[in-house]
Coordinates of C-alpha atoms in Angstrom, one line a residue:
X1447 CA 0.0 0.0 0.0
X1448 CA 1.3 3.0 -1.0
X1449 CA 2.2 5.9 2.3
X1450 CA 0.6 8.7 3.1
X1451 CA 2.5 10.9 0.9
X1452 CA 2.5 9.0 -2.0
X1453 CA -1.1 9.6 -2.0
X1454 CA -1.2 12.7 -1.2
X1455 CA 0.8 13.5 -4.7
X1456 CA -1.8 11.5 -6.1
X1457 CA -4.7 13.4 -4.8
X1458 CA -2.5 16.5 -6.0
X1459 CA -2.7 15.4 -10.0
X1460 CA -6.3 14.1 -9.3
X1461 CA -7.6 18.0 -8.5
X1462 CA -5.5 18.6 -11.9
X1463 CA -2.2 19.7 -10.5
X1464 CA 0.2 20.2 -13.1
X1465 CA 3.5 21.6 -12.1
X1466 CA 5.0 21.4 -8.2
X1467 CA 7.7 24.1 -6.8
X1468 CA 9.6 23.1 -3.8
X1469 CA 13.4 21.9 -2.4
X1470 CA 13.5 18.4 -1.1
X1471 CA 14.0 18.2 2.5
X1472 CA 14.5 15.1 4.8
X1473 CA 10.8 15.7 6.3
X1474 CA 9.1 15.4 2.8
X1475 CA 10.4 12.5 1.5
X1476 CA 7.4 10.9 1.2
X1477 CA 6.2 13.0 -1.3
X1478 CA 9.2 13.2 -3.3
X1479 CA 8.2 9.5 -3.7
X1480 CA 5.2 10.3 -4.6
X1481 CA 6.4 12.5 -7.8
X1482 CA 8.6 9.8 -8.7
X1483 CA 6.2 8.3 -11.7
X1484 CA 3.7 11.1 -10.9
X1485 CA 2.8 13.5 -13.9
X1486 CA 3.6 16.1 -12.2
X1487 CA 6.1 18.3 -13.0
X1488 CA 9.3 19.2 -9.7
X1489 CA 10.7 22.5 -10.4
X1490 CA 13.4 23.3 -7.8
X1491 CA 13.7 26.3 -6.4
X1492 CA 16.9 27.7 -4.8
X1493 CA 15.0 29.2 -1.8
X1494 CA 11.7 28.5 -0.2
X1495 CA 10.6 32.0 -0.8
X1496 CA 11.3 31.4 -4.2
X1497 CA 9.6 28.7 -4.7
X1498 CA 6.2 29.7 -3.2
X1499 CA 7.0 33.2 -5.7
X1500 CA 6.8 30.7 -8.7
X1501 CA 3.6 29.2 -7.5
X1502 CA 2.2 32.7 -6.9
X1503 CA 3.1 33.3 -10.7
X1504 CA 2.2 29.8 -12.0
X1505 CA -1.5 30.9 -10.4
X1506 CA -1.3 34.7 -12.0
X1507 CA -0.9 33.3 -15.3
X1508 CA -3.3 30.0 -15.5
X1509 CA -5.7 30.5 -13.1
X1510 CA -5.2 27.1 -11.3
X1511 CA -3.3 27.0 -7.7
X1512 CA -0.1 27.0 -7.1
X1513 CA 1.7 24.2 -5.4
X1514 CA 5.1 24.4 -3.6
X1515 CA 6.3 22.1 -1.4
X1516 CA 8.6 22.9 1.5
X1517 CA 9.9 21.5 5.0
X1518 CA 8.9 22.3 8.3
X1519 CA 10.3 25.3 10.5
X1520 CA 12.6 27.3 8.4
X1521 CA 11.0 26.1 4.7
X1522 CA 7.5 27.3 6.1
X1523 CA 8.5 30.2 7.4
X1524 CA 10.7 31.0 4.3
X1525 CA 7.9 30.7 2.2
X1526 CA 4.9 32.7 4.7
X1527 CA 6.7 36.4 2.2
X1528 CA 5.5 35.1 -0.7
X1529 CA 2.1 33.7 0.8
X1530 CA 1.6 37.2 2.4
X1531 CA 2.3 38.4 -1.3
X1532 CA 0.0 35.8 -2.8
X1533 CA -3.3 37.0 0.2
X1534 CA -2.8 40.3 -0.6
X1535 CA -3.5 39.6 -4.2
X1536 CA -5.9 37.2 -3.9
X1537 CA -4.0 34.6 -5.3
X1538 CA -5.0 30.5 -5.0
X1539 CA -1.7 28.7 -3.4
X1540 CA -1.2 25.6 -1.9
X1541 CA 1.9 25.2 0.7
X1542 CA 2.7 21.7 1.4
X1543 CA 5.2 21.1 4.3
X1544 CA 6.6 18.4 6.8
X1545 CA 6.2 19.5 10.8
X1546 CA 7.7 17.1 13.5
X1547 CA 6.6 14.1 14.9
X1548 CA 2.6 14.1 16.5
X1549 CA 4.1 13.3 20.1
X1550 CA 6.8 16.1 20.0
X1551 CA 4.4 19.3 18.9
X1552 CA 4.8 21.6 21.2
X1553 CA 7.5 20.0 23.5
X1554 CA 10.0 22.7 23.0
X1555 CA 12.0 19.5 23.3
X1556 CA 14.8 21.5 20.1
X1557 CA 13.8 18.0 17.7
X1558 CA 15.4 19.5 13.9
X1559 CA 13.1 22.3 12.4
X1560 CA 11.0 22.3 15.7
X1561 CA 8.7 25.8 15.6
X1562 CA 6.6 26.4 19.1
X1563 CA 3.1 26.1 17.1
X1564 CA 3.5 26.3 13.2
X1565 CA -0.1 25.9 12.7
X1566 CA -0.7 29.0 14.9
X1567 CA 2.1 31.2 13.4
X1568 CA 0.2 29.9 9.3
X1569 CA -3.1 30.6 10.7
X1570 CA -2.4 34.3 11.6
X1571 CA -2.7 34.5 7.8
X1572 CA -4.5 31.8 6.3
X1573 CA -6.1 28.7 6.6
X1574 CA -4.1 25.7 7.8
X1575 CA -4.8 22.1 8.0
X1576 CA -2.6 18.7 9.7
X1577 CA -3.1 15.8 8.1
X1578 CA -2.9 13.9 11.5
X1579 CA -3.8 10.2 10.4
X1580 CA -4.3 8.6 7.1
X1581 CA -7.6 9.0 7.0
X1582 CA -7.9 12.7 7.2
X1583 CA -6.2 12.5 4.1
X1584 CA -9.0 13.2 1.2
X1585 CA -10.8 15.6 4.1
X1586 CA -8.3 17.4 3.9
X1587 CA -7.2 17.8 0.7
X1588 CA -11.0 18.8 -0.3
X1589 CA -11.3 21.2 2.2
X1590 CA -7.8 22.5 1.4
X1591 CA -8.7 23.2 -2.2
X1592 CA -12.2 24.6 -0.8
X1593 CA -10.6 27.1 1.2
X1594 CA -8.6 27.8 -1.8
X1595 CA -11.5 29.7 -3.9
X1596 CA -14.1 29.5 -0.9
X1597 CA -14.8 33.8 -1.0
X1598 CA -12.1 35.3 -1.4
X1599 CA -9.0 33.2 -2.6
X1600 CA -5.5 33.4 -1.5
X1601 CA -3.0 31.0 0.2
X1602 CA -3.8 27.8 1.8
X1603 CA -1.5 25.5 4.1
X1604 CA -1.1 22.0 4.6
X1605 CA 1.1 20.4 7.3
X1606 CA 1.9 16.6 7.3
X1607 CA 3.7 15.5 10.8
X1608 CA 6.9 12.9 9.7
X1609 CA 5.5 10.2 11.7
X1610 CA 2.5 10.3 9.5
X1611 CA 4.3 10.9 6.1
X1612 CA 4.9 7.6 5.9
X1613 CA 1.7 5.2 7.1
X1614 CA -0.3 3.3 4.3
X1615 CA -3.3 5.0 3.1
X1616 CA -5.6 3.7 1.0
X1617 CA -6.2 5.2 -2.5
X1618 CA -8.3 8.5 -3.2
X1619 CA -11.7 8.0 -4.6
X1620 CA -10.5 11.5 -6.4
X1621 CA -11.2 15.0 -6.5
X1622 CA -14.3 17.3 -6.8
X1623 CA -14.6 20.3 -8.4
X1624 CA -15.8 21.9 -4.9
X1625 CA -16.2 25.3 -6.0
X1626 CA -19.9 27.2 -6.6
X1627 CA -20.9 30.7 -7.8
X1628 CA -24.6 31.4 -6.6
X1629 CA -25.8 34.5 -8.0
X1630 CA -28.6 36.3 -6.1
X1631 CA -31.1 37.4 -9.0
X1632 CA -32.4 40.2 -7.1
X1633 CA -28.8 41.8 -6.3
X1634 CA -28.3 41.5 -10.5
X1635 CA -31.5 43.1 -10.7
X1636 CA -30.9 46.1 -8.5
X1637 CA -27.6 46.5 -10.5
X1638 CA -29.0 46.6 -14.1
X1639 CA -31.5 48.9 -13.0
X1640 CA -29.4 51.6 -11.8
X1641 CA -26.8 50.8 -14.5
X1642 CA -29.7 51.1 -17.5
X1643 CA -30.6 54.4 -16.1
X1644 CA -27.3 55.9 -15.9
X1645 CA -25.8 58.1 -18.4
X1646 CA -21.9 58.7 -17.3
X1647 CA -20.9 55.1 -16.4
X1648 CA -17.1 54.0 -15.1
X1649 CA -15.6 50.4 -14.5
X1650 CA -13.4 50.0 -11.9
X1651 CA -11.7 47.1 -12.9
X1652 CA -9.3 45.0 -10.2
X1653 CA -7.1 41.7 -10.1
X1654 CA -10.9 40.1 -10.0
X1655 CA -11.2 41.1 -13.9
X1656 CA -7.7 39.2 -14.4
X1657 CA -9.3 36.2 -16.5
X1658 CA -12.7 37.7 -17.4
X1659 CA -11.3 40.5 -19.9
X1660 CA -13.3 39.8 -22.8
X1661 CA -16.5 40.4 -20.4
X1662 CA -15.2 43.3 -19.2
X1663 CA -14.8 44.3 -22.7
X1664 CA -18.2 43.6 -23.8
X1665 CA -19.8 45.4 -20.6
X1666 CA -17.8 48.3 -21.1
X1667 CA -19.0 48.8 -24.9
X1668 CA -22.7 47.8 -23.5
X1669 CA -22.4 50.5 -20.9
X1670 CA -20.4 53.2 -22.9
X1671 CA -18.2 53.1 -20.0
X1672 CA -14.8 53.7 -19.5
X1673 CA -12.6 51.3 -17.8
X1674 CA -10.3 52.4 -14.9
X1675 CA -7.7 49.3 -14.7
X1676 CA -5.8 48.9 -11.1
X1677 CA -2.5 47.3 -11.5
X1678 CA -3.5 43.8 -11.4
X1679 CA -6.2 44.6 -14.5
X1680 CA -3.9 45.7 -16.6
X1681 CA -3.3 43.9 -20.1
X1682 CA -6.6 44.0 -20.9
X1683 CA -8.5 46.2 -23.6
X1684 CA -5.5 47.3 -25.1
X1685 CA -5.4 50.0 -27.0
X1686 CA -9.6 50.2 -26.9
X1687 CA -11.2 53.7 -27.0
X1688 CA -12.9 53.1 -23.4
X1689 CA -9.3 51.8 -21.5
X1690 CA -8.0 53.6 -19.2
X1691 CA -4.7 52.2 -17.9
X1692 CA -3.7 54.3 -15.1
X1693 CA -3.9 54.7 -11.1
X1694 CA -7.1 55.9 -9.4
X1695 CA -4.5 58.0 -7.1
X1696 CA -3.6 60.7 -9.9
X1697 CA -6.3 63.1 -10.0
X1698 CA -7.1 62.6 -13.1
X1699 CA -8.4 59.5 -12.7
X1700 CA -10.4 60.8 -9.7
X1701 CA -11.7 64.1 -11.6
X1702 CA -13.2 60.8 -14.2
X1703 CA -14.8 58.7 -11.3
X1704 CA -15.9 61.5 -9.4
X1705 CA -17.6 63.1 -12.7
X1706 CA -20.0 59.4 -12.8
X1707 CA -23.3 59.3 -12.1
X1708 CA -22.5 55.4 -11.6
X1709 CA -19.4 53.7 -10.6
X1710 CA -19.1 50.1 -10.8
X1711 CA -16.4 48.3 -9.5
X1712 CA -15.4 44.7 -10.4
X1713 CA -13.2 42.6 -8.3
X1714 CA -11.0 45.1 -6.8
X1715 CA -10.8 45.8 -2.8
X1716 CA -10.5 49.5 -2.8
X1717 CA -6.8 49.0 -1.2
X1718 CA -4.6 52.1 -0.5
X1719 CA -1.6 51.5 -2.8
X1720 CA -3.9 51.3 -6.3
X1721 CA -6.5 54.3 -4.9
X1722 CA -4.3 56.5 -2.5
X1723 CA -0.6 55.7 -3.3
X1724 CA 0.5 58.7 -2.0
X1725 CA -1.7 58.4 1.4
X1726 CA -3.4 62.2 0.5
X1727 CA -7.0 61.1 0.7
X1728 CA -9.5 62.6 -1.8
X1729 CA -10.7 60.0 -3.5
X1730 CA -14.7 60.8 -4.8
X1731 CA -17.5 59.2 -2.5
X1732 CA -18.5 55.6 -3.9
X1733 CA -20.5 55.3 -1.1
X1734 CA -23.3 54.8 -4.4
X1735 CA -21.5 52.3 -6.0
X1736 CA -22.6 49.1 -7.3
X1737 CA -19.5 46.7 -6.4
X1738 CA -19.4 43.0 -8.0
X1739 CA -16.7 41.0 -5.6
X1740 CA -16.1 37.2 -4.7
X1741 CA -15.8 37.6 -1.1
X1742 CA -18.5 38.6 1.6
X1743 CA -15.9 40.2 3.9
X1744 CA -14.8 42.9 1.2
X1745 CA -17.9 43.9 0.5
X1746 CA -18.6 44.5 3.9
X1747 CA -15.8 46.7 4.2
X1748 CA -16.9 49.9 2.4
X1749 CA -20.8 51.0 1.8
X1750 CA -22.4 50.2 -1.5
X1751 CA -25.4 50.9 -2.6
X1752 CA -26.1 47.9 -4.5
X1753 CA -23.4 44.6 -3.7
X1754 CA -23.3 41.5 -5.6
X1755 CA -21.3 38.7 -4.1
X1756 CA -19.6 36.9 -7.5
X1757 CA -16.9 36.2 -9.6
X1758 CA -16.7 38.9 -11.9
X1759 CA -16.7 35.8 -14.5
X1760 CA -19.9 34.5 -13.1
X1761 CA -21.4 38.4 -12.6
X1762 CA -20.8 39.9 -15.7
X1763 CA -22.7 37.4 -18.3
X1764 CA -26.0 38.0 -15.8
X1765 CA -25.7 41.9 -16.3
X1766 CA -25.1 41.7 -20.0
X1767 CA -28.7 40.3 -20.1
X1768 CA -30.3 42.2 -18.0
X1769 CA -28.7 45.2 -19.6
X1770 CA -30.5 46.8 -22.8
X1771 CA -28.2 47.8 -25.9
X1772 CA -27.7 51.5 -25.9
X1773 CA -25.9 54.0 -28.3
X1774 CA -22.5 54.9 -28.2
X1775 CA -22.2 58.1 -25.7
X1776 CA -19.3 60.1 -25.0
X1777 CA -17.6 57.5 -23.4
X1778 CA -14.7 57.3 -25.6
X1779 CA -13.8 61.2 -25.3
X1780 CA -14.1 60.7 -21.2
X1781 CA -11.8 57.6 -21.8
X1782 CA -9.8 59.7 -24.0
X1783 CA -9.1 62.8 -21.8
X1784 CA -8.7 60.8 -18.9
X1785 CA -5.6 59.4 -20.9
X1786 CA -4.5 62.7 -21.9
X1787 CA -4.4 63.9 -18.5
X1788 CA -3.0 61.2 -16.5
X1789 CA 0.0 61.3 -18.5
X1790 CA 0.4 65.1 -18.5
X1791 CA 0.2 64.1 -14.4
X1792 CA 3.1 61.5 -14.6
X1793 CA 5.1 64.3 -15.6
X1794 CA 4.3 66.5 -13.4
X1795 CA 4.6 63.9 -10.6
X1796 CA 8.7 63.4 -11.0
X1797 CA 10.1 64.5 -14.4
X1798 CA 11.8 61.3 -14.4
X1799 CA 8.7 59.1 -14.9
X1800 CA 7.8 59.3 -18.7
X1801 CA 11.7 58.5 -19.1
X1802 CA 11.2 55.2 -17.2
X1803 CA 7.5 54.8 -19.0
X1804 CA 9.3 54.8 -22.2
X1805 CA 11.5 52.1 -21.2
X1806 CA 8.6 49.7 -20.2
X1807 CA 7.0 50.9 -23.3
X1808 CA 10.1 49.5 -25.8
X1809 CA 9.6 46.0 -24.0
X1810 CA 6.3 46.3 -25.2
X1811 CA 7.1 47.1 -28.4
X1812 CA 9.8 44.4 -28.9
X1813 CA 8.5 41.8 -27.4
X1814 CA 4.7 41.9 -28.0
X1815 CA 2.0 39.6 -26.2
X1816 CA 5.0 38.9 -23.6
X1817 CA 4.5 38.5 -19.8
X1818 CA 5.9 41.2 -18.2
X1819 CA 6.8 40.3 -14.4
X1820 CA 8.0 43.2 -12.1
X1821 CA 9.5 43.5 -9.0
X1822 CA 9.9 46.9 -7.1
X1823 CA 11.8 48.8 -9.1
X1824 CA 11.5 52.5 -10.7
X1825 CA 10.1 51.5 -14.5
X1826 CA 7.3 49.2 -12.5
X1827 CA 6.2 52.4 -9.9
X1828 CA 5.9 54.7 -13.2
X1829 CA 4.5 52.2 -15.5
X1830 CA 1.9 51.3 -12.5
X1831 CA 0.9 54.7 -12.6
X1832 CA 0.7 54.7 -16.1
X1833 CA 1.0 51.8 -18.6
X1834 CA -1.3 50.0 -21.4
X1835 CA -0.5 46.2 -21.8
X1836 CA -0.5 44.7 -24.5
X1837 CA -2.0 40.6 -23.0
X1838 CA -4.8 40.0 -20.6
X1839 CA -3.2 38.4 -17.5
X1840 CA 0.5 39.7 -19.1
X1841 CA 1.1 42.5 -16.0
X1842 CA 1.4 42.1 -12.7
X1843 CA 3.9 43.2 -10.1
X1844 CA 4.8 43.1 -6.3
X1845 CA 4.9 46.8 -6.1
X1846 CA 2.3 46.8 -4.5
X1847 CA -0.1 45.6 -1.5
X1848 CA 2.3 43.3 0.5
X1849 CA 5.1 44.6 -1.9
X1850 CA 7.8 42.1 -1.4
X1851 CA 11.1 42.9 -2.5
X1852 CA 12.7 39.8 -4.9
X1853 CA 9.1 38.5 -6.3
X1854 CA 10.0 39.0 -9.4
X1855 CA 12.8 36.5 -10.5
X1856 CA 10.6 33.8 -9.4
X1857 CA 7.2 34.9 -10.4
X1858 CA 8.3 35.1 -13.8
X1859 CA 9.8 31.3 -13.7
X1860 CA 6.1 30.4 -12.4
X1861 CA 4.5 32.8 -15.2
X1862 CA 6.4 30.7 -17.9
X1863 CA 5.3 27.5 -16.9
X1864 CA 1.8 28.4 -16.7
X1865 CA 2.0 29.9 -20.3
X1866 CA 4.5 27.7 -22.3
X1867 CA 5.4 29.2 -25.7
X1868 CA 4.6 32.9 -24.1
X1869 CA 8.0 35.2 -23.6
X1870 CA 8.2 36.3 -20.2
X1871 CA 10.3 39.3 -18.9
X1872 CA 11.5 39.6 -15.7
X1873 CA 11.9 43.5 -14.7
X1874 CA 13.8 43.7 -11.8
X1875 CA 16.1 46.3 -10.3
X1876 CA 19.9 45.1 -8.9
X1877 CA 18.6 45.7 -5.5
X1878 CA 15.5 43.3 -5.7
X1879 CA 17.9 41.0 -7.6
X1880 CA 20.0 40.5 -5.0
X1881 CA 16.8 39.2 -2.6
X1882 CA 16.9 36.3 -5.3
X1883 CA 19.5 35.6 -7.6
X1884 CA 19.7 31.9 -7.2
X1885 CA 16.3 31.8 -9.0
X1886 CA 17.9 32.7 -12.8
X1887 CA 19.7 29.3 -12.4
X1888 CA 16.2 27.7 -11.9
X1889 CA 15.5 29.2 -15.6
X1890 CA 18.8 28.5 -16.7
X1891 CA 17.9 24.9 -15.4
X1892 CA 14.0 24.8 -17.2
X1893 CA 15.6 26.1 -20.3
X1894 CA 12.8 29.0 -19.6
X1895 CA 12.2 32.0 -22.5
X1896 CA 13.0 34.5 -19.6
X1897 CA 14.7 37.8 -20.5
X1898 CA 16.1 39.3 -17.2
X1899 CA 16.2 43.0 -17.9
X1900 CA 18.2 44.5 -14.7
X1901 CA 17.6 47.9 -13.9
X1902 CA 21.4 49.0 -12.6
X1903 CA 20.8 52.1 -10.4
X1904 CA 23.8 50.8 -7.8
X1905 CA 20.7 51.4 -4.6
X1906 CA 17.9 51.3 -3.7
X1907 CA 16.8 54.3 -5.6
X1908 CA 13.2 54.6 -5.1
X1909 CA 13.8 54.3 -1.0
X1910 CA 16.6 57.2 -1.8
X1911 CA 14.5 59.3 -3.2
X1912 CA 11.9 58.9 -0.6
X1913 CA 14.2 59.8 2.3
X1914 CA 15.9 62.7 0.3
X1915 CA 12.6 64.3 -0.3
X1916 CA 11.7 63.9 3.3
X1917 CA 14.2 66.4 4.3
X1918 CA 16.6 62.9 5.9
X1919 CA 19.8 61.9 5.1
X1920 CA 20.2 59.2 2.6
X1921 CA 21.4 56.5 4.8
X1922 CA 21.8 52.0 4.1
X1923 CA 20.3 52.8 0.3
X1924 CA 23.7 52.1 -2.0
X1925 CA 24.2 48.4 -1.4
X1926 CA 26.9 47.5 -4.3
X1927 CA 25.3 45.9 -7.4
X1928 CA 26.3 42.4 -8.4
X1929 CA 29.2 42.7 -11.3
X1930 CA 26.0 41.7 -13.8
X1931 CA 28.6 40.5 -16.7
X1932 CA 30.3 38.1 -14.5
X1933 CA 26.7 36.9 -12.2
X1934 CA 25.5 36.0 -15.8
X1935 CA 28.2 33.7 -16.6
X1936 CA 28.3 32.5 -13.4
X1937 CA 24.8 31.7 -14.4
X1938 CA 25.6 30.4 -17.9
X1939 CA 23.4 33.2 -18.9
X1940 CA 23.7 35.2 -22.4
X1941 CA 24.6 38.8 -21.5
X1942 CA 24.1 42.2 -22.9
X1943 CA 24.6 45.9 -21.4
X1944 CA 22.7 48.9 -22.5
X1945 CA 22.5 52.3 -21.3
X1946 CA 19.0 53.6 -20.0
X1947 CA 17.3 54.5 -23.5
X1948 CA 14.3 53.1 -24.8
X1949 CA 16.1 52.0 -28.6
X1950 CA 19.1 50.4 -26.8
X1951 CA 17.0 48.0 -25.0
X1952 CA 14.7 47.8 -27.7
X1953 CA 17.4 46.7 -30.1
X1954 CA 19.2 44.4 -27.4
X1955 CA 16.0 42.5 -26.9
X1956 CA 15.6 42.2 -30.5
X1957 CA 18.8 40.3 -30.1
X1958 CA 18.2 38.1 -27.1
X1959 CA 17.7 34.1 -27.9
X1960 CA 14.5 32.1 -26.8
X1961 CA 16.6 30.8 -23.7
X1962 CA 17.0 32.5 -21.0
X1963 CA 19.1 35.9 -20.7
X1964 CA 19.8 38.7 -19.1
X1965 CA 20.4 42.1 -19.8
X1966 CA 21.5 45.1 -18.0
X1967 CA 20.3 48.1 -18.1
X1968 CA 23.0 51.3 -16.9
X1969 CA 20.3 53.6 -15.2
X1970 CA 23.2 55.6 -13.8
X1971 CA 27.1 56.8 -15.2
X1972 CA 30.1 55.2 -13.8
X1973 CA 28.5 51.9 -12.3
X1974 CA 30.9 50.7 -10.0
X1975 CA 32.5 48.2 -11.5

């Protein structure tokens, strides 16, 4: 009979599991045996954290969960930055570790790995189960996957003790699709009617819209409405008439909401660093809203006057018919000078910003329908504020909510696996890299089409700027870059430097290879060297 982990693997690829992240570890044996003739695929990471950053990608991109597998005590805990990453984002992962032996929990007794309470320390930010005998098994694993799209979705935890690991379970009847979207009629009701009635409609759009963007589309043209797209909505509608691709915290985006005489917002919580970056306040009431969102809890959080708890998938065909076809308004030129003035804004903002726009802009333009993964870096804050994608799903960064440093290396890595054939770039400045170098050897292992474009400023610019224009002295922000030629080599990666302008890196990535690469990017004279 096969053990307890072996099944566990099995129940993984039975609720369509595809792909696995993790580092091997003495307490997961079990289910390293389990992969071992499984169909699914082991990518190895080079650092917990990593890992459960390539499952937070892998979920971006396809939609499903992502799966890492890590040991107890320092693996877990490794891994809880990415998983605060993935709840702030609402993204579906699944952490798999070891803990110690059933009879030593809690003992303090110093056993390998030993944490006081891991389950306690997991639970402070999501849900966590113990597999505590071999029949809790399949319980488990469907409540687990429950949990992981039950409201709102976001990181899940199993822990497996190493006593149990190994015990014969029986096999797994298999897995259920466990999850349901009830619409209430009369909350879709209440929402066409004010919505047929209205004459100056706008679309919030959030990271719910991620995989519904031809909906969003066809609502938007139904409701002559432009659509205000948060960071984790961008990609969508490019280039459409009624898009409008920048922050709700530039005023122009505000003087466009607050000019509505209905605002409906899909799938986004209303957080602080898409609608108040700069912690000013001012944004227009929406206390009259009609807000579409998955999760009871977040639509309890800020008055509505109509809420509808859905997917945004599962919403939007219901309001397209209830909705009645109307004529084309004056959407498009709202749409249009919203545009116009959010990037006369950027400008305003810090004259450095369209510079760094551009720069997004030529990966766009050389590498078109590519995944574009960012971490925190100074072309991701400006393109954040401002920036029209060219692939639904194709945008997302860790610059904000949680906004862990390093996400990016490994994000992308999970990005590429969930979208094979698609070129993914990896935007990431030398500071951030350094959180997570190990992870461009994972590519370099995967043969990944990854382009690492590093964005050399020798500090942590962004933080230096902060502290210089609060009147402080610029103090632990000029950590010394990585010598990028030699790190590449070192990582048997193909290597190019440009200086900071748009046709340079527009030409070098014209030259990259389908492997992986990486090139550099000289924001700054006289990098050390």
């Amino acid at each position: 009979m096969k053990t307890v982990g072996e099944r566990l693997v099995e129940g993984l690829a039975a609720r369509g599991v595809e792909v696995v992240f993790g580092i091997p570890g003495v307490h997961t044996v079990e289910l390293y045996r389990g992969l071992s003739g499984s169909p699914i695929r082991h990518v190895t990471a080079r650092h917990e954290q990593g890992a459960a950053f390539m499952a937070d990608g892998y979920a971006r991109v396809s939609g499903k969960p992502g799966v890492a597998f890590v040991i107890t005590g320092p693996g877990l805990t490794n891994a809880l930055t990415a998983m605060g990453q993935a709840k702030a984002d609402s993204i579906p992962m699944l952490v798999i570790s070891g803990v110690n032996r059933r009879a030593t929990l809690g003992k303090g007794w110093g056993c390998l790995h030993e944490l006081p309470d891991q389950q306690a320390m997991v639970r402070a930010l999501c849900p966590s189960f113990q597999i505590s005998a071999p029949e809790e098994l399949e319980p488990v694993l469907d409540a687990a996957f429950a949990a992981l799209f039950a409201d709102r979705p976001g990181p899940v935890h199993i822990e497996v003790p190493t006593d149990v690991m190994p015990m014969p379970a029986a096999e797994l009847s298999g897995g259920a699709d466990l999850r349901t979207d009830v619409i209430s009629e009369g909350e879709i009701a209440a929402a066409c009617q004010r919505l047929a009635t209205a004459k100056r409609v706008v679309i919030l759009a959030g990271g719910g819209t991620r995989h519904a963007a031809q909906g969003v589309q066809d609502l938007a043209e139904r409701l002559d409405a432009p659509v205000v797209q948060t960071v984790n909505a961008r990609g969508a509608m490019h280039g459409h008439d009624l898009v409008v691709p920048a922050s709700p915290s530039l005023d122009a985006v505000r003087d466009l909401i607050a000019e509505a005489d209905c605002v409906l917002a899909l799938g986004t919580e209303l957080g602080p660093t898409d609608y108040d970056m700069y912690v000013r306040g001012g944004l227009p009431d929406l206390s009259g809203m009609i807000r579409v969102d998955c999760s009871t809890e977040q639509l309890d959080r800020h008055a509505a006057a109509v809420k509808v708890r859905a997917t945004v998938s599962a919403a939007i065909p219901a309001l397209l018919a209830g909705l009645p076809t109307r004529p084309a308004g004056d959407g498009a030129a709202r749409a249009k000078s919203a545009r116009k003035a959010a990037l006369e804004e950027l400008a305003r903002l810090d004259a450095a910003m369209p510079a760094r726009l551009t720069m997004v802009e030529a990966i766009r333009s050389a590498c078109p329908g590519a995944i574009i993964v960012g971490d925190s870096t100074q072309p991701i804050y400006a393109a954040n504020l401002y920036y029209d994608h060219d692939r639904p799903s194709g945008w997302f960064n860790a610059a904000t909510g949680f906004g862990a440093l390093g996400f990016g290396p490994g994000a992308a890595i999970g990005a590429a696996l969930a979208a094979p054939g698609a070129r993914v770039i990896c935007l990431v400045g030398d500071g951030g890299l350094q959180f997570s170098p190990g992870e461009l050897r994972t590519a370099v292992d995967e043969h990944l089409p990854i382009t690492f474009v590093v964005w050399n400023n020798a500090a942590f610019g962004e933080i230096a700027e902060a502290m210089a224009g609060a009147g402080t002295e610029v103090i632990g922000c000029s950590p010394s870059p990585l010598k990028m030629k030699g790190f590449a080599e070192s990582c048997d990666l193909p290597f190019q430097s440009v200086p900071a302008e748009p046709e340079a890196l527009f030409q070098s990535l014209k030259r990259a290879g389908s492997g992986p690469s990486l090139i550099e990017v000289r924001a700054i004279a006289n990098l050390p060297s």
